[in-house]
mmCIF file of C-alpha atoms in Angstrom:
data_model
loop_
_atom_site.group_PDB
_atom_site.id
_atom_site.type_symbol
_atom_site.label_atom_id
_atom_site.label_comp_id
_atom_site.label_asym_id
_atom_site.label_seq_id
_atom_site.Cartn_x
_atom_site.Cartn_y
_atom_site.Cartn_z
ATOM 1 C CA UNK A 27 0.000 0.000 0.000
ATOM 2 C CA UNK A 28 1.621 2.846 -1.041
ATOM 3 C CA UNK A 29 -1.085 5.825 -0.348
ATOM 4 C CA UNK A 30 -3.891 4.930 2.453
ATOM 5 C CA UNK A 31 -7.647 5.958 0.618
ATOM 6 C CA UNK A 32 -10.746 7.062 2.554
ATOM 7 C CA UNK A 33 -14.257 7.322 1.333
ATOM 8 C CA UNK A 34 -15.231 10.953 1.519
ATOM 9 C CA UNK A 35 -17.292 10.763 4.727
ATOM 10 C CA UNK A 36 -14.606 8.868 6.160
ATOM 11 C CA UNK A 37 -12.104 11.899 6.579
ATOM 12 C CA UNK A 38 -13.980 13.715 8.830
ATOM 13 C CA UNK A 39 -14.319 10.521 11.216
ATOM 14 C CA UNK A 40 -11.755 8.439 13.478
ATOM 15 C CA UNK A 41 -10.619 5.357 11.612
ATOM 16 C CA UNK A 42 -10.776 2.113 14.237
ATOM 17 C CA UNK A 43 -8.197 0.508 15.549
ATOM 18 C CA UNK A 44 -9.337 -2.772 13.627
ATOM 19 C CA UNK A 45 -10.181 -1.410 9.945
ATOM 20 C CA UNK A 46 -7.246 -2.637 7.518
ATOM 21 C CA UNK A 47 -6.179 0.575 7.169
ATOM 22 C CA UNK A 48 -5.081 1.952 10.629
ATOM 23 C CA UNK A 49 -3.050 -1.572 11.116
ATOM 24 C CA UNK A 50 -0.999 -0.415 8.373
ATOM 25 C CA UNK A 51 -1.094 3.249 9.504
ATOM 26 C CA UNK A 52 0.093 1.890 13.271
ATOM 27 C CA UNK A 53 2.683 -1.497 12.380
ATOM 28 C CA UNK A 54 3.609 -0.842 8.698
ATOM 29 C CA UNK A 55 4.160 2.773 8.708
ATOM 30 C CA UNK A 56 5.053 3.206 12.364
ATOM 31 C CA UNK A 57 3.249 6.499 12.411
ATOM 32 C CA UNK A 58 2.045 7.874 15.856
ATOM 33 C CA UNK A 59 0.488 11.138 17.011
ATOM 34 C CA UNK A 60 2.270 13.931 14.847
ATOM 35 C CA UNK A 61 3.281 12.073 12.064
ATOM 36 C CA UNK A 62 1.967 12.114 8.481
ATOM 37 C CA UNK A 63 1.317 9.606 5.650
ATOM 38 C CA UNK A 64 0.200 9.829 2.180
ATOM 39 C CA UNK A 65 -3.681 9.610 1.656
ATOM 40 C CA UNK A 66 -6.180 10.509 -0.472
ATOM 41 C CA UNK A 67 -10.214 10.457 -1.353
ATOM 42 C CA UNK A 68 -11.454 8.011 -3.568
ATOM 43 C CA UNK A 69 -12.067 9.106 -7.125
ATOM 44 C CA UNK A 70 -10.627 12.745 -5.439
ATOM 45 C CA UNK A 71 -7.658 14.549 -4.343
ATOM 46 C CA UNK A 72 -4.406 13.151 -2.787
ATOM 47 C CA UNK A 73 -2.771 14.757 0.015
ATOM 48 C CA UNK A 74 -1.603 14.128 3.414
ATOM 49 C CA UNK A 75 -3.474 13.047 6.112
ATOM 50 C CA UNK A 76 -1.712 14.410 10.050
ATOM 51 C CA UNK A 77 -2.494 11.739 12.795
ATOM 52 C CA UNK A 78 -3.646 14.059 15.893
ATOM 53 C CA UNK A 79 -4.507 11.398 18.436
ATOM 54 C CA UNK A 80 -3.890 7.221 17.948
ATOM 55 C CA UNK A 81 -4.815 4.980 20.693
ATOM 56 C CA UNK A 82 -6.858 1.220 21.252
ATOM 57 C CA UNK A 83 -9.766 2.647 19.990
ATOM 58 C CA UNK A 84 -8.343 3.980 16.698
ATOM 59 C CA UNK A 85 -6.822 7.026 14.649
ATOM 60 C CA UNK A 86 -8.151 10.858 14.615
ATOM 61 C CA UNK A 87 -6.437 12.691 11.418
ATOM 62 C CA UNK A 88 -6.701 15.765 9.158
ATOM 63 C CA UNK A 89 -6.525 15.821 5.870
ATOM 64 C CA UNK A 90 -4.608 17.941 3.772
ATOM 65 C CA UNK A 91 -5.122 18.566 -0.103
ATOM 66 C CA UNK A 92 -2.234 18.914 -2.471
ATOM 67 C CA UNK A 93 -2.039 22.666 -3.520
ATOM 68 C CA UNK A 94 -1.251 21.551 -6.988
ATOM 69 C CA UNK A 95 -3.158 18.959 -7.712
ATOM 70 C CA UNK A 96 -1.279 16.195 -9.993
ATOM 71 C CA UNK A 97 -2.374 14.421 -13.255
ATOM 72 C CA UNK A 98 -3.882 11.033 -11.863
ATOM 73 C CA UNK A 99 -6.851 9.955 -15.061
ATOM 74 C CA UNK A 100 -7.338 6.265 -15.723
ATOM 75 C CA UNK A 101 -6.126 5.287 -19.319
ATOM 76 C CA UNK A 102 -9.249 4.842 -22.050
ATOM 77 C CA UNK A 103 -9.072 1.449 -21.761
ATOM 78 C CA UNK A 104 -11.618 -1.271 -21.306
ATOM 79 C CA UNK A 105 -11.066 -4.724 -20.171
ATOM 80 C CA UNK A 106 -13.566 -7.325 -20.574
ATOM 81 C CA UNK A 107 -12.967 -10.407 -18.883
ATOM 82 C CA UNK A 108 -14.887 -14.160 -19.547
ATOM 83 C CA UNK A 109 -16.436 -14.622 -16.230
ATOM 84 C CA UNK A 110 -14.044 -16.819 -13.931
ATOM 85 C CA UNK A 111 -13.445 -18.420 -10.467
ATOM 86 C CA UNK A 112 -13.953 -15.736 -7.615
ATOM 87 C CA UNK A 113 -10.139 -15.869 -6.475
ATOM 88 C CA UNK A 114 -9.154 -15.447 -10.202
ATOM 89 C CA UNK A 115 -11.459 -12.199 -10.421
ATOM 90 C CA UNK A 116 -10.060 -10.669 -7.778
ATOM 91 C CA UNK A 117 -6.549 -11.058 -8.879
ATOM 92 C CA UNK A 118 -7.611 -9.482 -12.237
ATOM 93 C CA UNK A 119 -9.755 -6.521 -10.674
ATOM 94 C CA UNK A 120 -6.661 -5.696 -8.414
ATOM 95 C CA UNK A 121 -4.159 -6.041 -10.873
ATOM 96 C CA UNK A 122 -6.487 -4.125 -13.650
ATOM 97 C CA UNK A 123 -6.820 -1.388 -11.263
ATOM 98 C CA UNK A 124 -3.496 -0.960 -10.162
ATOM 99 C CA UNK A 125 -2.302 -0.997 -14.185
ATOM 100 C CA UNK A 126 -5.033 2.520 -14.468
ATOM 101 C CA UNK A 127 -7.545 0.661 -16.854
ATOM 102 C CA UNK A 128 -10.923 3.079 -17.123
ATOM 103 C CA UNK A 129 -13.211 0.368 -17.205
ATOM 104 C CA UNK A 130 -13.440 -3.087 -16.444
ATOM 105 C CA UNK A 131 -16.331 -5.332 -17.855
ATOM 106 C CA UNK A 132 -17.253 -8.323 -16.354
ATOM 107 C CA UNK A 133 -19.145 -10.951 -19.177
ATOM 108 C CA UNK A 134 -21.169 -14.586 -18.427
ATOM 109 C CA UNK A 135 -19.502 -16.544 -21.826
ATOM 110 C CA UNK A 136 -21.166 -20.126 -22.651
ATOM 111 C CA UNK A 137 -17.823 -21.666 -20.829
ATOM 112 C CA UNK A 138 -18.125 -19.841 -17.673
ATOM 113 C CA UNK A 139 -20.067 -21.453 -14.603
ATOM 114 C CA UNK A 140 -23.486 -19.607 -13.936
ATOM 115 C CA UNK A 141 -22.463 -20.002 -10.357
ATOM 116 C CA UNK A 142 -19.662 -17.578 -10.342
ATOM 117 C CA UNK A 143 -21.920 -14.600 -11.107
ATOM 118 C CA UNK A 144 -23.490 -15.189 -7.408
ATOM 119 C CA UNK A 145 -20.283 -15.279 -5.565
ATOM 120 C CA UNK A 146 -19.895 -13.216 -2.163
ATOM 121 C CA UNK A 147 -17.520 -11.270 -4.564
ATOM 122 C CA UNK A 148 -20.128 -9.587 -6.428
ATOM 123 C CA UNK A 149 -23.397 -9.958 -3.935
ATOM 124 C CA UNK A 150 -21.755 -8.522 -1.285
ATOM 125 C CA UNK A 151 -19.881 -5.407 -3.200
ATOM 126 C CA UNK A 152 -16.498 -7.354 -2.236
ATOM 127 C CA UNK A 153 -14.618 -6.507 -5.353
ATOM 128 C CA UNK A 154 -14.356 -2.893 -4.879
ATOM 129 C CA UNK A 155 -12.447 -3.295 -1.964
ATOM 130 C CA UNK A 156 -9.823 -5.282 -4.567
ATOM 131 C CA UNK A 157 -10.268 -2.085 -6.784
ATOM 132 C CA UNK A 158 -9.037 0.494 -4.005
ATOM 133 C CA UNK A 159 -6.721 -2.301 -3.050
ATOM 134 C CA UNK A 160 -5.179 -2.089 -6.583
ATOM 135 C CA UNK A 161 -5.340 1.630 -6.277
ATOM 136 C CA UNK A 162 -3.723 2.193 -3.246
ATOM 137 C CA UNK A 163 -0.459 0.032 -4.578
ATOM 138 C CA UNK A 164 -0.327 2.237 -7.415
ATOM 139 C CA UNK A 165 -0.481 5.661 -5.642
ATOM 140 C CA UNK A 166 -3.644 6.548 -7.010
ATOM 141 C CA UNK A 167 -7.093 7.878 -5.952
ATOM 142 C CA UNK A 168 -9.169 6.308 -9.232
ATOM 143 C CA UNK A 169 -10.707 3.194 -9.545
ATOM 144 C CA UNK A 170 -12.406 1.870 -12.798
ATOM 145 C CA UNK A 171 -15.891 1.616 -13.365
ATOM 146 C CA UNK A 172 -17.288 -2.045 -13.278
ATOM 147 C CA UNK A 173 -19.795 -3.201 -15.686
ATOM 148 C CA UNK A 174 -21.527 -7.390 -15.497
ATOM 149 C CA UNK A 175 -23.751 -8.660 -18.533
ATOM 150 C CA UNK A 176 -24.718 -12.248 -18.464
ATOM 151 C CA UNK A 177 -23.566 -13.037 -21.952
ATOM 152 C CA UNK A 178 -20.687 -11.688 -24.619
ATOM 153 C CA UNK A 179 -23.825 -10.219 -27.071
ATOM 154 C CA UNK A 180 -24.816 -7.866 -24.172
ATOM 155 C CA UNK A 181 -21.850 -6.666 -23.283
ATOM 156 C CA UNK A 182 -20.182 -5.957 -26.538
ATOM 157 C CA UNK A 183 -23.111 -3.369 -27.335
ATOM 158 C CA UNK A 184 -21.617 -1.271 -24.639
ATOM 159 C CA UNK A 185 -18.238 -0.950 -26.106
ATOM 160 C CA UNK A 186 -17.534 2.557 -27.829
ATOM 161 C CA UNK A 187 -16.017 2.674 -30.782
ATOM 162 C CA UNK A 188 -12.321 2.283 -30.390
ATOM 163 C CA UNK A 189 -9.439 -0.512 -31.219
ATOM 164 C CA UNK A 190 -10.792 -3.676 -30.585
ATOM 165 C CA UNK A 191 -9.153 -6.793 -29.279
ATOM 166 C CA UNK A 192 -9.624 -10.398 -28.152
ATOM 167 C CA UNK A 193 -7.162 -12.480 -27.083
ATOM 168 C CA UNK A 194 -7.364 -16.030 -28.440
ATOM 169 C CA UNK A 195 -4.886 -19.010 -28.622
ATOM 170 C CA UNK A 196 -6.840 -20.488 -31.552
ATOM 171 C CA UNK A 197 -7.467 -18.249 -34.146
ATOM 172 C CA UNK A 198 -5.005 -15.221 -33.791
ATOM 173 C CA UNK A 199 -4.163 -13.502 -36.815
ATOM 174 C CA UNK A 200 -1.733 -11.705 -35.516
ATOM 175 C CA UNK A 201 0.728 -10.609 -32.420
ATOM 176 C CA UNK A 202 -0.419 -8.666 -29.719
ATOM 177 C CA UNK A 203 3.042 -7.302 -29.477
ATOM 178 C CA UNK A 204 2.949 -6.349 -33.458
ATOM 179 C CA UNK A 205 -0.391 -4.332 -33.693
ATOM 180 C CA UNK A 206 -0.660 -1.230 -34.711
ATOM 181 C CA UNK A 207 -2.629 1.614 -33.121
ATOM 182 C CA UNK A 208 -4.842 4.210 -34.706
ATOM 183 C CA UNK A 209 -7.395 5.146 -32.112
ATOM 184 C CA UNK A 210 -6.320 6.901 -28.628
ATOM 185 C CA UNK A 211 -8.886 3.924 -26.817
ATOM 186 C CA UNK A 212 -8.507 0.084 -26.728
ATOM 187 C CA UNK A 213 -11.078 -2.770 -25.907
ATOM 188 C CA UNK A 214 -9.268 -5.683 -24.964
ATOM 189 C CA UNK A 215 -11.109 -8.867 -24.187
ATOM 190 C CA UNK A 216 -9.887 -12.078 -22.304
ATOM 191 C CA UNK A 217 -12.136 -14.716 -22.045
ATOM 192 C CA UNK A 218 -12.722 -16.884 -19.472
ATOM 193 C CA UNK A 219 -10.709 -20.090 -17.984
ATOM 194 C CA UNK A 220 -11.961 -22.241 -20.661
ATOM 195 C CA UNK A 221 -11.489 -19.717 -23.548
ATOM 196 C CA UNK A 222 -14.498 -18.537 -25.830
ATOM 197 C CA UNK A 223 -16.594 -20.969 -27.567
ATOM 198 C CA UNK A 224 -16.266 -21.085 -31.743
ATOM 199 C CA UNK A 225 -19.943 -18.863 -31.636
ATOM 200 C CA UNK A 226 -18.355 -16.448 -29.466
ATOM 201 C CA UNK A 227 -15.322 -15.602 -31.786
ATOM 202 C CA UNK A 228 -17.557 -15.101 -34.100
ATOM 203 C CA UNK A 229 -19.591 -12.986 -32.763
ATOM 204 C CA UNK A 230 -16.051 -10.794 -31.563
ATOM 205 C CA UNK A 231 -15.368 -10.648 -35.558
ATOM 206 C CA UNK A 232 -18.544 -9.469 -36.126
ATOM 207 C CA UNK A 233 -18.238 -6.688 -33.645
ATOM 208 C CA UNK A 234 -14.760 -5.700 -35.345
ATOM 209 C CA UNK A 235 -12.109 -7.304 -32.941
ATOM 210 C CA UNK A 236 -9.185 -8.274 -34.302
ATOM 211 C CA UNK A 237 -8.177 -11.564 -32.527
ATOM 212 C CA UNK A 238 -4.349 -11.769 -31.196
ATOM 213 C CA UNK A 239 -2.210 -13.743 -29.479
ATOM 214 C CA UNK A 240 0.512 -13.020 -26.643
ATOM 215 C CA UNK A 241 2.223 -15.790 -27.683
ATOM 216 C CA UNK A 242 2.981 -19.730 -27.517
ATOM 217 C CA UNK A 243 2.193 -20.065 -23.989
ATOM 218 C CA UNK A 244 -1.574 -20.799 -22.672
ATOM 219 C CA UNK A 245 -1.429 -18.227 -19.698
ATOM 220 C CA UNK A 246 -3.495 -18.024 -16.592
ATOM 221 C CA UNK A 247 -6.443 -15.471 -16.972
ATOM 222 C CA UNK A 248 -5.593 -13.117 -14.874
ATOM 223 C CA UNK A 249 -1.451 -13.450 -16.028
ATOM 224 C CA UNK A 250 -2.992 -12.563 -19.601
ATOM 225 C CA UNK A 251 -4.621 -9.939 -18.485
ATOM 226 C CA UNK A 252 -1.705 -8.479 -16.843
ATOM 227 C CA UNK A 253 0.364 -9.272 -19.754
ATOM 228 C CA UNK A 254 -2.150 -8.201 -22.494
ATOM 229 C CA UNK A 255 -2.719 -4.739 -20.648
ATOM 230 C CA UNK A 256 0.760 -4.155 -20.387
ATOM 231 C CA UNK A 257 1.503 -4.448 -24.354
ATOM 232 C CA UNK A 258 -2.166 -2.239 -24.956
ATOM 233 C CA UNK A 259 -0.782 0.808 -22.942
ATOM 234 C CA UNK A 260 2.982 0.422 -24.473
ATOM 235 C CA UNK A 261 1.227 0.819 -27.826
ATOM 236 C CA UNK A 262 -1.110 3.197 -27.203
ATOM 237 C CA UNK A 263 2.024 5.163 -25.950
ATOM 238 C CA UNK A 264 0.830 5.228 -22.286
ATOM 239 C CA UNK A 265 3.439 2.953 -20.665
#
């Protein structure tokens, strides 16, 4: 954790001793009464936040803005991602978010298990604390938006017009590593454990994705995502 994020109502309240948060502040940190850390509001400014009394029951701080406020936008680009286990999601929505994608779209595909969509992940609003987790390693304030459709068709009328690519170990035409930009955006789309079914490939063509490949290797979801991000900011010039 590199900067400690609040919600907005949380600034002007003590943080307790037991939230995730003030354990860092307290054993990681080693900050006491007096001493300052990096922190910042969700979505909002960064600053410093002054501890003015830490004890057993928790942490009372100010917050400070940054006079100058610094450049901190998520890049314009959108991740869609087959539906998967619950403990691969939430490597992917960390790892997504700490990379600075602007939007990350969760899909059902015809290889994904129904089941997945009713994880404690998503019913109980658990992945946005992998978001700010993600966040807070990368010294940022933003976290992507997060979209869920129950099948590919939905989802892909959504995406705005911008590059387009699916990763596929099947079909690729060409190198992930070797395509060329012309658009400012990217839509890159992972499928799930199992990989997209022969109808769903289609229907990417048909939407005007190119398919690609990262290489020889069949890669773990969420290492695909990681890796496929990666080479989409490096050639959109953002990395």
């Amino acid at each position: 954790m590199n900067i400690v994020l609040f919600e907005p109502h949380e600034i002007s309240i003590p943080l307790p001793a037991s939230d995730r948060r003030a354990v860092h502040i307290t054993s990681v940190l080693r900050c006491g009464a007096g001493d300052s850390f990096d922190a910042g509001i969700i979505g909002g400014a960064r600053g410093k936040a002054t501890i003015e009394e830490a004890g057993k029951k928790g942490i009372r701080f100010s917050f400070t803005e940054h006079r100058k406020r610094e450049k901190d936008d998520l890049f314009p680009v959108t991740l869609i991602v087959g539906s998967s286990r619950p403990q691969t999601m939430r490597k992917i929505l960390n790892e997504a978010a700490s990379l600075g994608v602007g939007r990350i779209v969760i899909t059902g595909t015809e290889k994904s298990e129904k089941s997945y969509r009713r994880s404690r992940l998503w019913t109980t609003g658990e992945y946005r604390r992998h978001l700010i987790l993600g966040a807070e390693q990368a010294f940022s304030t933003k976290i992507p938006e997060v979209d869920r459709f129950d099948d590919l068709a939905s989802c892909l009328r959504t995406v705005k017009r911008c590059e387009r690519i699916a990763l596929d170990n099947y079909e690729a035409t060409i190198a992930l590593s070797s395509f060329t930009f012309s658009s400012p955006c990217c839509v890159l789309a992972v499928g799930p454990e199992n990989g997209w079914s022969a109808s769903e490939r289609r229907m990417l063509l048909n939407g005007g994705f190119v398919l690609a490949r990262l290489g020889t290797r069949v890669l773990r979801t969420e290492t695909a995502c990681v890796a496929g991000i990666s080479l989409v900011l490096s050639g959109l010039g953002l990395f």
